[in-house]
JSON list of C-alpha atoms and ligand atoms in Angstrom, two decimals:
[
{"chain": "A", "resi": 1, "resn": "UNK", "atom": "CA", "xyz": [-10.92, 7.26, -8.77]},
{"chain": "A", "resi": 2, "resn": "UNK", "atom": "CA", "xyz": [-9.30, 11.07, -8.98]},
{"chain": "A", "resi": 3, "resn": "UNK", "atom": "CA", "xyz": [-8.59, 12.25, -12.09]},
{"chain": "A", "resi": 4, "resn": "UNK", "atom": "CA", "xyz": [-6.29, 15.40, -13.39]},
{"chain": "A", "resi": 5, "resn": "UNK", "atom": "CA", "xyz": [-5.94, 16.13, -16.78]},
{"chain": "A", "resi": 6, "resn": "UNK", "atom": "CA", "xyz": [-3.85, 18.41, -18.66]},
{"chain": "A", "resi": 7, "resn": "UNK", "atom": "CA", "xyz": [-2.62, 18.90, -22.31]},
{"chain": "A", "resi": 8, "resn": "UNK", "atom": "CA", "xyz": [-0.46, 15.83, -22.73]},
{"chain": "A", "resi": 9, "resn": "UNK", "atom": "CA", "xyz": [-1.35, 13.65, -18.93]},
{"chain": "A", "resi": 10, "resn": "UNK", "atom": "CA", "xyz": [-3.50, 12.80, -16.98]},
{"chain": "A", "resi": 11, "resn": "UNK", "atom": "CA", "xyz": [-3.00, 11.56, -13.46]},
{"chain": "A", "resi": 12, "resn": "UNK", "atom": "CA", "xyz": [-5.04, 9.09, -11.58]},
{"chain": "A", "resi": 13, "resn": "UNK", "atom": "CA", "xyz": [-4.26, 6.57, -8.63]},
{"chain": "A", "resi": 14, "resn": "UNK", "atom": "CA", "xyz": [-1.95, 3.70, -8.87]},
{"chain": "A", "resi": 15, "resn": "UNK", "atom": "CA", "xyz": [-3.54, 0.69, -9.35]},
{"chain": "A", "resi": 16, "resn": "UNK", "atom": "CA", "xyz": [-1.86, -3.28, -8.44]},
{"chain": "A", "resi": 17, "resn": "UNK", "atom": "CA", "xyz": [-1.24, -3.77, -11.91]},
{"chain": "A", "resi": 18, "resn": "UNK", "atom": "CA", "xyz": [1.34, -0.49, -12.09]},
{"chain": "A", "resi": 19, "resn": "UNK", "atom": "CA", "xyz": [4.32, -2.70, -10.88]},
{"chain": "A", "resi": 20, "resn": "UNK", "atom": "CA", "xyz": [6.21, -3.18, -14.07]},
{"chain": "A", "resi": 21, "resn": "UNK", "atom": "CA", "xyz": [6.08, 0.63, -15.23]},
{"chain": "A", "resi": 22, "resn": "UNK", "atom": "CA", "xyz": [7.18, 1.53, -11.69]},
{"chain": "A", "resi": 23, "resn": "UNK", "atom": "CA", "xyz": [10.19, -0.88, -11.76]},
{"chain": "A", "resi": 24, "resn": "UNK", "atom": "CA", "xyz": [11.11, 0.78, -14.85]},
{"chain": "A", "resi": 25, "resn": "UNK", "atom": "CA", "xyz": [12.00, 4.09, -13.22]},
{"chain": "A", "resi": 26, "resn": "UNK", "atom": "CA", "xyz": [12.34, 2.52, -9.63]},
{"chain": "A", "resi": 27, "resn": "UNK", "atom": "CA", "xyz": [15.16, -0.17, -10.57]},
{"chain": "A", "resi": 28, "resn": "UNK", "atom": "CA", "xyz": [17.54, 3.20, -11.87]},
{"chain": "A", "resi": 29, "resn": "UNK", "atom": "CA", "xyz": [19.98, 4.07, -9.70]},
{"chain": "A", "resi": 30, "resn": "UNK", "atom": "CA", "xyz": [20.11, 7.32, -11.51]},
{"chain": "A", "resi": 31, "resn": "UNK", "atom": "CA", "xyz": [16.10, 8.17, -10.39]},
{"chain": "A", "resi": 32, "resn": "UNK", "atom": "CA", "xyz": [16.48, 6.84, -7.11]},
{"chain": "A", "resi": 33, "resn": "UNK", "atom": "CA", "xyz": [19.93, 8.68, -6.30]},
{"chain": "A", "resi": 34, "resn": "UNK", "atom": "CA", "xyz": [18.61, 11.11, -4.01]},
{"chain": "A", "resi": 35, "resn": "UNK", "atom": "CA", "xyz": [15.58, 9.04, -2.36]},
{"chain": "A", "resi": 36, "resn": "UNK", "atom": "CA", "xyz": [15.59, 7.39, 1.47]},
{"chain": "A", "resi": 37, "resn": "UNK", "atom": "CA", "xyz": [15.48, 3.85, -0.67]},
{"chain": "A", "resi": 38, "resn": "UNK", "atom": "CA", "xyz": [17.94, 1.97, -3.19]},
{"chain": "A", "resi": 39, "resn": "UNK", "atom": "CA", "xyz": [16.70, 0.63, -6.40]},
{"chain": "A", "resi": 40, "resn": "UNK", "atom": "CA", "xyz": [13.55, -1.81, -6.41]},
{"chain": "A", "resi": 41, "resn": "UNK", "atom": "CA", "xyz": [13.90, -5.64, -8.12]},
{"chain": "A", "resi": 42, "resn": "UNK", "atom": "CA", "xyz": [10.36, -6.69, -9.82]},
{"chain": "A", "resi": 43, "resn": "UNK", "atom": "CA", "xyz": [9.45, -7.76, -6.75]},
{"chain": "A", "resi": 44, "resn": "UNK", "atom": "CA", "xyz": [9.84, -5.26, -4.77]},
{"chain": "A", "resi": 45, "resn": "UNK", "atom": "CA", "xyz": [8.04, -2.83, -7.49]},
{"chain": "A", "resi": 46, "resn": "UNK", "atom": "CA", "xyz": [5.28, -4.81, -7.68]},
{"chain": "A", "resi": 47, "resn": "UNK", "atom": "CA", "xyz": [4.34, -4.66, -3.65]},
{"chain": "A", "resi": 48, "resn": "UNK", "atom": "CA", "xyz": [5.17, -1.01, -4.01]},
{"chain": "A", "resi": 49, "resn": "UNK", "atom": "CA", "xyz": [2.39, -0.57, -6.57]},
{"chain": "A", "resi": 50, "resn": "UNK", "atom": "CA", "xyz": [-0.13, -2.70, -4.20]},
{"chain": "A", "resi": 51, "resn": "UNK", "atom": "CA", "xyz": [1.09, -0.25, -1.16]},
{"chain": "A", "resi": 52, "resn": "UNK", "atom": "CA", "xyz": [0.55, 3.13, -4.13]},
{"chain": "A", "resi": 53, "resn": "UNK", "atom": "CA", "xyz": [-3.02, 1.86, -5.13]},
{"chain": "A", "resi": 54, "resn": "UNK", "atom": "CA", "xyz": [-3.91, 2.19, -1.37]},
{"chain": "A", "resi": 55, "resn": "UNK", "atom": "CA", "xyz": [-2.72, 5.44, -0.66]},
{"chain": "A", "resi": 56, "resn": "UNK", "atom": "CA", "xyz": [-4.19, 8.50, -1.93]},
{"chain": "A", "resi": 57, "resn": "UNK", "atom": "CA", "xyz": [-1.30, 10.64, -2.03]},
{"chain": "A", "resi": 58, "resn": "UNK", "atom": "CA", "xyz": [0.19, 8.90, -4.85]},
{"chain": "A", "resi": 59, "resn": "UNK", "atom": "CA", "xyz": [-0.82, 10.30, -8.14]},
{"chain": "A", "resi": 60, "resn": "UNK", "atom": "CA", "xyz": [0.24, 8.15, -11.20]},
{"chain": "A", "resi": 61, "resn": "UNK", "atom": "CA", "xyz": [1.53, 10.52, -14.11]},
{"chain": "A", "resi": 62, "resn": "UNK", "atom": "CA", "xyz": [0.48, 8.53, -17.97]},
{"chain": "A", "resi": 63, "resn": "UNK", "atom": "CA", "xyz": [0.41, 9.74, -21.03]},
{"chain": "A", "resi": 64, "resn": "UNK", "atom": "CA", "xyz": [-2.54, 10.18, -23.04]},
{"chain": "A", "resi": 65, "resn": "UNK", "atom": "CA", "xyz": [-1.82, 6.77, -24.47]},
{"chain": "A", "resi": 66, "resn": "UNK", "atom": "CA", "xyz": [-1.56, 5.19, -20.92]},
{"chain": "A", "resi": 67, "resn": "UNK", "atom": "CA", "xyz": [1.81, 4.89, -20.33]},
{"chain": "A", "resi": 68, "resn": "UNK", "atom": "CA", "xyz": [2.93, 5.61, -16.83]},
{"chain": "A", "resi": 69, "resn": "UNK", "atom": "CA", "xyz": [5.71, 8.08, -16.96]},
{"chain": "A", "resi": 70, "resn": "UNK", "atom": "CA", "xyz": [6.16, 8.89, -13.04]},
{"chain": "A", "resi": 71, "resn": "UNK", "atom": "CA", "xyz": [4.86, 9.83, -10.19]},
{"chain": "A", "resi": 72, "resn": "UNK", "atom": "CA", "xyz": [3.70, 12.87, -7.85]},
{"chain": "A", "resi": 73, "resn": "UNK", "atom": "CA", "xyz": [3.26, 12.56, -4.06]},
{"chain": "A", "resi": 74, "resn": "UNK", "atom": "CA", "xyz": [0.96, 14.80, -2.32]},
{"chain": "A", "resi": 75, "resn": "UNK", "atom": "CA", "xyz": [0.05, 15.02, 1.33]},
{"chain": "A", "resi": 76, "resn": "UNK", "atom": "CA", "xyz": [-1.93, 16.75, 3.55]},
{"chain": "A", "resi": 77, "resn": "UNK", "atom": "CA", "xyz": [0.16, 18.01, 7.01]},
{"chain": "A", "resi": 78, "resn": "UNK", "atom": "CA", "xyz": [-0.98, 20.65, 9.79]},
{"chain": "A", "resi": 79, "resn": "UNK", "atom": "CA", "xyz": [-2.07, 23.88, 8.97]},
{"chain": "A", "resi": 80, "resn": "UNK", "atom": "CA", "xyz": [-3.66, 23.29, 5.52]},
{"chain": "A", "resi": 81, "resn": "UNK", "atom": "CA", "xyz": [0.13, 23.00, 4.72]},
{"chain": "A", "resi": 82, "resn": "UNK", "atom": "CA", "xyz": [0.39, 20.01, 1.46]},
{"chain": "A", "resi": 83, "resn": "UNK", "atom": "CA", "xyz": [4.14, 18.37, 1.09]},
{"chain": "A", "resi": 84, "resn": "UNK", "atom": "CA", "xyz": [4.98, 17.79, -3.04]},
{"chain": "A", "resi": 85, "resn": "UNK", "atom": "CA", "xyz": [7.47, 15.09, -4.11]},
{"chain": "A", "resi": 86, "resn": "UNK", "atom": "CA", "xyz": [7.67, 14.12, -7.80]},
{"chain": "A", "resi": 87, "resn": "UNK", "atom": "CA", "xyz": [9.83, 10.67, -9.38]},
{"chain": "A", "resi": 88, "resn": "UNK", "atom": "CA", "xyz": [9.86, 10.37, -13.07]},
{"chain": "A", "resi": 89, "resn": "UNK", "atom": "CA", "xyz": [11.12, 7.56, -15.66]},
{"chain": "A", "resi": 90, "resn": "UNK", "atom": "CA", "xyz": [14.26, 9.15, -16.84]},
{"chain": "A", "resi": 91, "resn": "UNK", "atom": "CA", "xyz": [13.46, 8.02, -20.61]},
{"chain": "A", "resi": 92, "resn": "UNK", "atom": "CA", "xyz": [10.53, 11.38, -19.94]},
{"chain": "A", "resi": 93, "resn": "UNK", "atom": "CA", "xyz": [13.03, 13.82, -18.28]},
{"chain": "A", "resi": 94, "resn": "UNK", "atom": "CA", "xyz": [13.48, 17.36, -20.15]},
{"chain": "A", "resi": 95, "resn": "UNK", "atom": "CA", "xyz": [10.22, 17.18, -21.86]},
{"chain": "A", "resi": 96, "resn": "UNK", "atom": "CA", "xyz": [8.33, 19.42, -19.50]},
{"chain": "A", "resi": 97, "resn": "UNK", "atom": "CA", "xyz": [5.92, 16.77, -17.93]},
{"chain": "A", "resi": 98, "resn": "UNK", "atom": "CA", "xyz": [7.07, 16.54, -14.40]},
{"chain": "A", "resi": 99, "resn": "UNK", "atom": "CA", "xyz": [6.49, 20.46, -14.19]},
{"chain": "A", "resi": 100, "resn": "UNK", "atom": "CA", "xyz": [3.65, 20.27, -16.37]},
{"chain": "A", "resi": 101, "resn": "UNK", "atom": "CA", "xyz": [2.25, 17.45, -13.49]},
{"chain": "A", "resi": 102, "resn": "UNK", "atom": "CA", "xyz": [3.45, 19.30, -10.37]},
{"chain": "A", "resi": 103, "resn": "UNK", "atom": "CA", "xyz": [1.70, 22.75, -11.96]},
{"chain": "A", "resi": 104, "resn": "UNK", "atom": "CA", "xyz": [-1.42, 20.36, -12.29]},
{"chain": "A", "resi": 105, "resn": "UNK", "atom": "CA", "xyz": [-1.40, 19.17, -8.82]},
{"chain": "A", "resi": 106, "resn": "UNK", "atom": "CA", "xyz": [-0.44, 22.45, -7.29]},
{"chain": "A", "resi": 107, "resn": "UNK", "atom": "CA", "xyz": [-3.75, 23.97, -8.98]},
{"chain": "A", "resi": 108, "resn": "UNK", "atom": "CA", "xyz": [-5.86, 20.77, -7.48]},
{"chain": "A", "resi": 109, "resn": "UNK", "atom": "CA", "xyz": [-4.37, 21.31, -4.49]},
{"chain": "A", "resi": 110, "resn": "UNK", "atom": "CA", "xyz": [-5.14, 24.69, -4.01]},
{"chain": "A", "resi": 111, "resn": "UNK", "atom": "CA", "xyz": [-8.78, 25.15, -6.41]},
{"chain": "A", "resi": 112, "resn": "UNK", "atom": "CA", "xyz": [-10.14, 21.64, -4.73]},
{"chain": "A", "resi": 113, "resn": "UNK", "atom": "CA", "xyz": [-8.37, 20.80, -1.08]},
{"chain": "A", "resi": 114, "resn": "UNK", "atom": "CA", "xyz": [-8.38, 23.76, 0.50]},
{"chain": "A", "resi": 115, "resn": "UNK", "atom": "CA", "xyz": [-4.48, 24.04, 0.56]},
{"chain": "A", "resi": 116, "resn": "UNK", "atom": "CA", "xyz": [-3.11, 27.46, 1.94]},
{"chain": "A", "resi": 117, "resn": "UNK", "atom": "CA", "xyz": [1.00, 26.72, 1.36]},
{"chain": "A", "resi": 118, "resn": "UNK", "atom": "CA", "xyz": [2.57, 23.69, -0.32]},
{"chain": "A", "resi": 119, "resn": "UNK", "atom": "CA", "xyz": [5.77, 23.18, 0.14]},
{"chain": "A", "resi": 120, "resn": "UNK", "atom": "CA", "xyz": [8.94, 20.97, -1.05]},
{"chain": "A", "resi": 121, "resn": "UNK", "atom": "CA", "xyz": [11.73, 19.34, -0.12]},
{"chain": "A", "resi": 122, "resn": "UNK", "atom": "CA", "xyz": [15.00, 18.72, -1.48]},
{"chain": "A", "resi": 123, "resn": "UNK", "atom": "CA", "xyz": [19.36, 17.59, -1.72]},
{"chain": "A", "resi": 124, "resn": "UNK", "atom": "CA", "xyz": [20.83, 21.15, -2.76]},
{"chain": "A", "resi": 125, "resn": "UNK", "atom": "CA", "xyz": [22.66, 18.90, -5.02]},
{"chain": "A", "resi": 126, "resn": "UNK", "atom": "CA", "xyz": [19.31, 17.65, -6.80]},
{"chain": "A", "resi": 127, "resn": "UNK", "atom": "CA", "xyz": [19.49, 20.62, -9.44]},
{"chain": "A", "resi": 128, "resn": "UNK", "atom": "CA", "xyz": [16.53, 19.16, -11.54]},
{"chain": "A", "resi": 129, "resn": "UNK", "atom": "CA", "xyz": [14.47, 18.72, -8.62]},
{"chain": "A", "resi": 130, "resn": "UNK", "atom": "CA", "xyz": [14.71, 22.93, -7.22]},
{"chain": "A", "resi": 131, "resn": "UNK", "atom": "CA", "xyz": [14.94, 23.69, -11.34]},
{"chain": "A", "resi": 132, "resn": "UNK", "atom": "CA", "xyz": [11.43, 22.61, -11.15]},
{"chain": "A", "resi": 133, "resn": "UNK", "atom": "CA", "xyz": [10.04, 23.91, -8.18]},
{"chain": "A", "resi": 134, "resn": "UNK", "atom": "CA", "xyz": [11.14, 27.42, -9.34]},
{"chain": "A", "resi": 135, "resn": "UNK", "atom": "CA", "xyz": [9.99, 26.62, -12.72]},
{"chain": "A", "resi": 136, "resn": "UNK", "atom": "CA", "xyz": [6.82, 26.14, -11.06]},
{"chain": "A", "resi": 137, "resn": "UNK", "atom": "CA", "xyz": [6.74, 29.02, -8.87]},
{"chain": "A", "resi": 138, "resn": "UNK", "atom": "CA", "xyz": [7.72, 27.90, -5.82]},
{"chain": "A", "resi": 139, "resn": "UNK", "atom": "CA", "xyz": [10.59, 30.21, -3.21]},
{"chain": "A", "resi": 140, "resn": "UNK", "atom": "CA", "xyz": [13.28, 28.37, -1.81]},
{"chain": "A", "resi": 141, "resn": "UNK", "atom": "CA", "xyz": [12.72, 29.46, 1.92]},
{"chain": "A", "resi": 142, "resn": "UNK", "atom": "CA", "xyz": [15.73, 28.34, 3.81]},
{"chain": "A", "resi": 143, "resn": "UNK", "atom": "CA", "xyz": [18.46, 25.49, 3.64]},
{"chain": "A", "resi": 144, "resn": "UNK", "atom": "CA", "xyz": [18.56, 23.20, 6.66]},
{"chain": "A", "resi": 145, "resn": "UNK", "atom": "CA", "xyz": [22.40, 22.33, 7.76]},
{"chain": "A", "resi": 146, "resn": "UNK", "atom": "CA", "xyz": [22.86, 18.18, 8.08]},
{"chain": "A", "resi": 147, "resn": "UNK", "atom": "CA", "xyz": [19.10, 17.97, 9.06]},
{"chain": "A", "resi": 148, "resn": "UNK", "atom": "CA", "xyz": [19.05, 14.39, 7.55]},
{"chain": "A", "resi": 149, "resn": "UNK", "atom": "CA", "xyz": [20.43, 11.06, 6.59]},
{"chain": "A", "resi": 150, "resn": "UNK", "atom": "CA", "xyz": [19.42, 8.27, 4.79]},
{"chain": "A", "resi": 151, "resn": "UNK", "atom": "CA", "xyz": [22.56, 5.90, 4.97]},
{"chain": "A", "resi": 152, "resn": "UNK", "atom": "CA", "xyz": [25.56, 5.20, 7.35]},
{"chain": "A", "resi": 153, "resn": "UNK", "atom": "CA", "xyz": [29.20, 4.85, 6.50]},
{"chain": "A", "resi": 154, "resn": "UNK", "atom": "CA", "xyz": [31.34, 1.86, 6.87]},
{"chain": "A", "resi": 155, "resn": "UNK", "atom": "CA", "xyz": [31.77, 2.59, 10.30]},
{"chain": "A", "resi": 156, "resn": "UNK", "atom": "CA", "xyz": [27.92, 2.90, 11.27]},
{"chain": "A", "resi": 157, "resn": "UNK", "atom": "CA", "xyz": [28.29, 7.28, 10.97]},
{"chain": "A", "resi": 158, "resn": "UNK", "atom": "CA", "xyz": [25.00, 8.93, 9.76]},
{"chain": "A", "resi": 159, "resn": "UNK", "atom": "CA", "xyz": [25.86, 10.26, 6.71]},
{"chain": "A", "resi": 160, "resn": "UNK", "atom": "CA", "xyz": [24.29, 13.99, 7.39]},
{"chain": "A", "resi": 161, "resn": "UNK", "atom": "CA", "xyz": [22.93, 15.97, 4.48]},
{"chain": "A", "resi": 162, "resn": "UNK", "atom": "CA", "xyz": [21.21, 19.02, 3.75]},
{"chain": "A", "resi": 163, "resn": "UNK", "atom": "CA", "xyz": [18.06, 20.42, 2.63]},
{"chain": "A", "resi": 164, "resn": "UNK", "atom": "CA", "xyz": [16.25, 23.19, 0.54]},
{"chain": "A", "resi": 165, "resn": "UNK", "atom": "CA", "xyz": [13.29, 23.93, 1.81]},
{"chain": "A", "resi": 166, "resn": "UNK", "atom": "CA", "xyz": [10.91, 25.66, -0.59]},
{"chain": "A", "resi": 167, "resn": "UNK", "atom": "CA", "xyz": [7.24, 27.19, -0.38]},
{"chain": "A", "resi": 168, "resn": "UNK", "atom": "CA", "xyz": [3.89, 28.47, -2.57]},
{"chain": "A", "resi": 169, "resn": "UNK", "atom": "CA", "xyz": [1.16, 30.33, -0.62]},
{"chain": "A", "resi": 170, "resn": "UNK", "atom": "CA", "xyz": [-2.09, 29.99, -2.54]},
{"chain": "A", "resi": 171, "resn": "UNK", "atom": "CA", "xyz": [-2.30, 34.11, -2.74]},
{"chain": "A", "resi": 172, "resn": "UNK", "atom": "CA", "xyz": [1.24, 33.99, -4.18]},
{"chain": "A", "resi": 173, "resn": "UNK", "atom": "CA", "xyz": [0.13, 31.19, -6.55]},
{"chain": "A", "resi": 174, "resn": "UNK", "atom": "CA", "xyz": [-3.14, 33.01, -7.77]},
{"chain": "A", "resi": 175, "resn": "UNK", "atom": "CA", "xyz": [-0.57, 36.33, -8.46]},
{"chain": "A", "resi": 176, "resn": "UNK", "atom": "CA", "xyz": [1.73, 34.79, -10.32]},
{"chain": "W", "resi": 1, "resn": "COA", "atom": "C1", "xyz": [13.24, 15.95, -10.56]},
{"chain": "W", "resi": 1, "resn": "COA", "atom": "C2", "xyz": [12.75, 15.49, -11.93]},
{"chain": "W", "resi": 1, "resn": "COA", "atom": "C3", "xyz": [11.30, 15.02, -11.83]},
{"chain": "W", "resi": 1, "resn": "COA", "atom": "C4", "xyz": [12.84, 16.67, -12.88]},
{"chain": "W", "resi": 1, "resn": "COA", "atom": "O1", "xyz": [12.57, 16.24, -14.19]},
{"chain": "W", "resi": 1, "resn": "COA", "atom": "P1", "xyz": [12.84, 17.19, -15.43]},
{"chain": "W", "resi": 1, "resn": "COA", "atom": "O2", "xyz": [12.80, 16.33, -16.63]},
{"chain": "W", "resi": 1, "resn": "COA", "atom": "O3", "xyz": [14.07, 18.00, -15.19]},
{"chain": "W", "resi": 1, "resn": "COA", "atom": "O4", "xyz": [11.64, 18.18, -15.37]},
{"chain": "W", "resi": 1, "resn": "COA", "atom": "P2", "xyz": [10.68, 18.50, -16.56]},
{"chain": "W", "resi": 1, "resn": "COA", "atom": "O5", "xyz": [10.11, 17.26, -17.13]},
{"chain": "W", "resi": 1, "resn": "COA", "atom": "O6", "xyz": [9.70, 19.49, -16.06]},
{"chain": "W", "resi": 1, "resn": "COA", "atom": "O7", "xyz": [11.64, 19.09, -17.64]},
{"chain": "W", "resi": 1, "resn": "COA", "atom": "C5", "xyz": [11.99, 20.42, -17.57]},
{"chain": "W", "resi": 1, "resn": "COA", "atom": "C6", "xyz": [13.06, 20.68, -18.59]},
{"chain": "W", "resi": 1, "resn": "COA", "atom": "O8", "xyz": [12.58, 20.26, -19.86]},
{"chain": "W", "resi": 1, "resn": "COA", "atom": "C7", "xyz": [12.60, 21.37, -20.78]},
{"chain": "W", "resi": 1, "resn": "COA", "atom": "N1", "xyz": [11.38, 21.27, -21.60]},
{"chain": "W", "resi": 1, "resn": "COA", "atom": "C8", "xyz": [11.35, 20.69, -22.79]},
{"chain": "W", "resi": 1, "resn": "COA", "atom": "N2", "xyz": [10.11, 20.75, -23.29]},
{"chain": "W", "resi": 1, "resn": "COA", "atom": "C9", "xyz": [9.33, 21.37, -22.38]},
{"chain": "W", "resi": 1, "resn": "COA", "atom": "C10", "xyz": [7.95, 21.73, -22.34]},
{"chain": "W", "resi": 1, "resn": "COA", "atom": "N3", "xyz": [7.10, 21.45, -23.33]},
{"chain": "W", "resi": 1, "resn": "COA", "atom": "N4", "xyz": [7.49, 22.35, -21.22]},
{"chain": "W", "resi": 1, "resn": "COA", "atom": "C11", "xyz": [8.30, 22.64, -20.20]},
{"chain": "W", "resi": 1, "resn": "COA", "atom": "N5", "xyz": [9.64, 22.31, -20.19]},
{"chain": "W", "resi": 1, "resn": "COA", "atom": "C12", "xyz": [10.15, 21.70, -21.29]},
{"chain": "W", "resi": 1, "resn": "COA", "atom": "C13", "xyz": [12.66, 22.62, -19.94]},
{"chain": "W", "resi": 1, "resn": "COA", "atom": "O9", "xyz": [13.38, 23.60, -20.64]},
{"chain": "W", "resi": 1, "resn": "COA", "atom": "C14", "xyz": [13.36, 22.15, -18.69]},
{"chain": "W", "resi": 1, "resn": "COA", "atom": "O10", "xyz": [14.75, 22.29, -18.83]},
{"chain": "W", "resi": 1, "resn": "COA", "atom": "P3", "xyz": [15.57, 23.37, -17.99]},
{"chain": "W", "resi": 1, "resn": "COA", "atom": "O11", "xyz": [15.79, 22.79, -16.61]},
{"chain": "W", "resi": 1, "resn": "COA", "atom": "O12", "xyz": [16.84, 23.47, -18.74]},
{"chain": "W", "resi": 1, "resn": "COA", "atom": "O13", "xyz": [14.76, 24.61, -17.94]},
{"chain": "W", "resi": 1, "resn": "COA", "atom": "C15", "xyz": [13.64, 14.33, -12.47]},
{"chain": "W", "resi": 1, "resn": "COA", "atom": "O14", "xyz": [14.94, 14.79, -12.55]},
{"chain": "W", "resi": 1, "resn": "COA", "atom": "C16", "xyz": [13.57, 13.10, -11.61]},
{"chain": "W", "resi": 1, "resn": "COA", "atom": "O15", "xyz": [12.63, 12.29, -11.68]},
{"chain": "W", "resi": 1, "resn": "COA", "atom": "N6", "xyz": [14.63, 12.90, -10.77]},
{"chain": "W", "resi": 1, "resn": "COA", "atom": "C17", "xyz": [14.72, 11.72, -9.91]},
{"chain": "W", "resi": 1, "resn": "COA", "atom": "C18", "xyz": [13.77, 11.78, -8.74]},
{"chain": "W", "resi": 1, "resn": "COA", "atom": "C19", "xyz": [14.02, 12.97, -7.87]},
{"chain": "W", "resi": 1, "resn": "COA", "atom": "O16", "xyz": [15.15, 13.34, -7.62]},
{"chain": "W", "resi": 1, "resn": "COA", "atom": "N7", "xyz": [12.92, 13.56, -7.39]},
{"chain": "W", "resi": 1, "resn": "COA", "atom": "C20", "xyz": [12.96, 14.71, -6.52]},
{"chain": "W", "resi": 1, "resn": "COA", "atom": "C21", "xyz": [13.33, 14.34, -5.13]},
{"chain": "W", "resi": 1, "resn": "COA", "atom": "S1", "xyz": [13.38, 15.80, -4.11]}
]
């Protein structure tokens, strides 16, 4: 299995056991507020960690001691181009781990998988979420008008929203 390290994580694959620590984070409505899903039961968490620990792109963020803290999604699209996503227990939010995680994938992703631009997705009204993509170096490149919708009104209308799009090329990465 993969591993990253870094001063206080160290990220790995999901395994089947990783339901309960998911449904921590996954069953709050608050973490899940700006995701194309609603809040998992148990249940639900558990078949999500089966799904995780075949997948590849899911890296499992612990803490030295083991405790799984969140999660960072990384996948490979056309043009050497990698796609970021990041969810995190909010009991671990200001601390500096889901930038110190994203930093540690962005480096893998660029040293070890031959990435040329990663890039990032997010609501404009997810502050937290473009905080840390800055934080981590990354240039919001455009905002997409009503590109997207996860949900319908009452009366069945797509509930449009829009999106920051943000970028990292690896020569901007290795001059920063
Ligand atoms: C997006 C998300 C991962 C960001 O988490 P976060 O806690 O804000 O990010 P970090 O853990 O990197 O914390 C950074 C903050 O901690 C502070 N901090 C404290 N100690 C720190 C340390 N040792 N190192 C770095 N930052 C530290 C920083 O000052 C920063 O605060 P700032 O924004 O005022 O500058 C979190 O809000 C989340 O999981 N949201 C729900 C899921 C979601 O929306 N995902 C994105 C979908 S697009």
């Amino acid at each position: 299995m993969n591993k990253i390290e870094t001063e206080r994580l160290y990220l790995r694959g999901f395994v089947a056991t990783d339901g309960a620590a998911l449904h921590e984070y996954l069953s709050d409505e608050e973490v899940v507020a700006y995701e194309p899903y609603k809040a998992f039961s148990l249940e639900e968490a558990e078949q999500e960690a089966i799904r995780r620990s075949e997948n590849p792109d899911f890296w499992a963020v612990c803490l030295k001691d083991g405790h799984l803290i969140g999660n960072v999604y990384f996948s490979k699209g056309a043009f050497d181009t990698w796609m970021i996503g990041y969810v995190f227990n909010k009991a671990y939010w200001g601390q500096g781990y889901a930038s110190e995680s994203v930093e540690a994938v962005i480096n893998y992703g660029f040293a070890s998988l031959g990435a040329h631009r990663i890039t990032a997705l997010c609501n404009p009204k997810n502050e937290a979420s473009w905080h840390l993509m800055e934080r981590v170096g990354m240039r919001r490149e455009g905002t997409l008008k009503k590109n997207v919708y996860f949900w319908k009104d009452e009366q069945g209308n797509p509930i449009w929203q829009d999106t920051y799009e943000y970028g990292l090329l690896k020569e901007e990465h290795e001059n920063n």
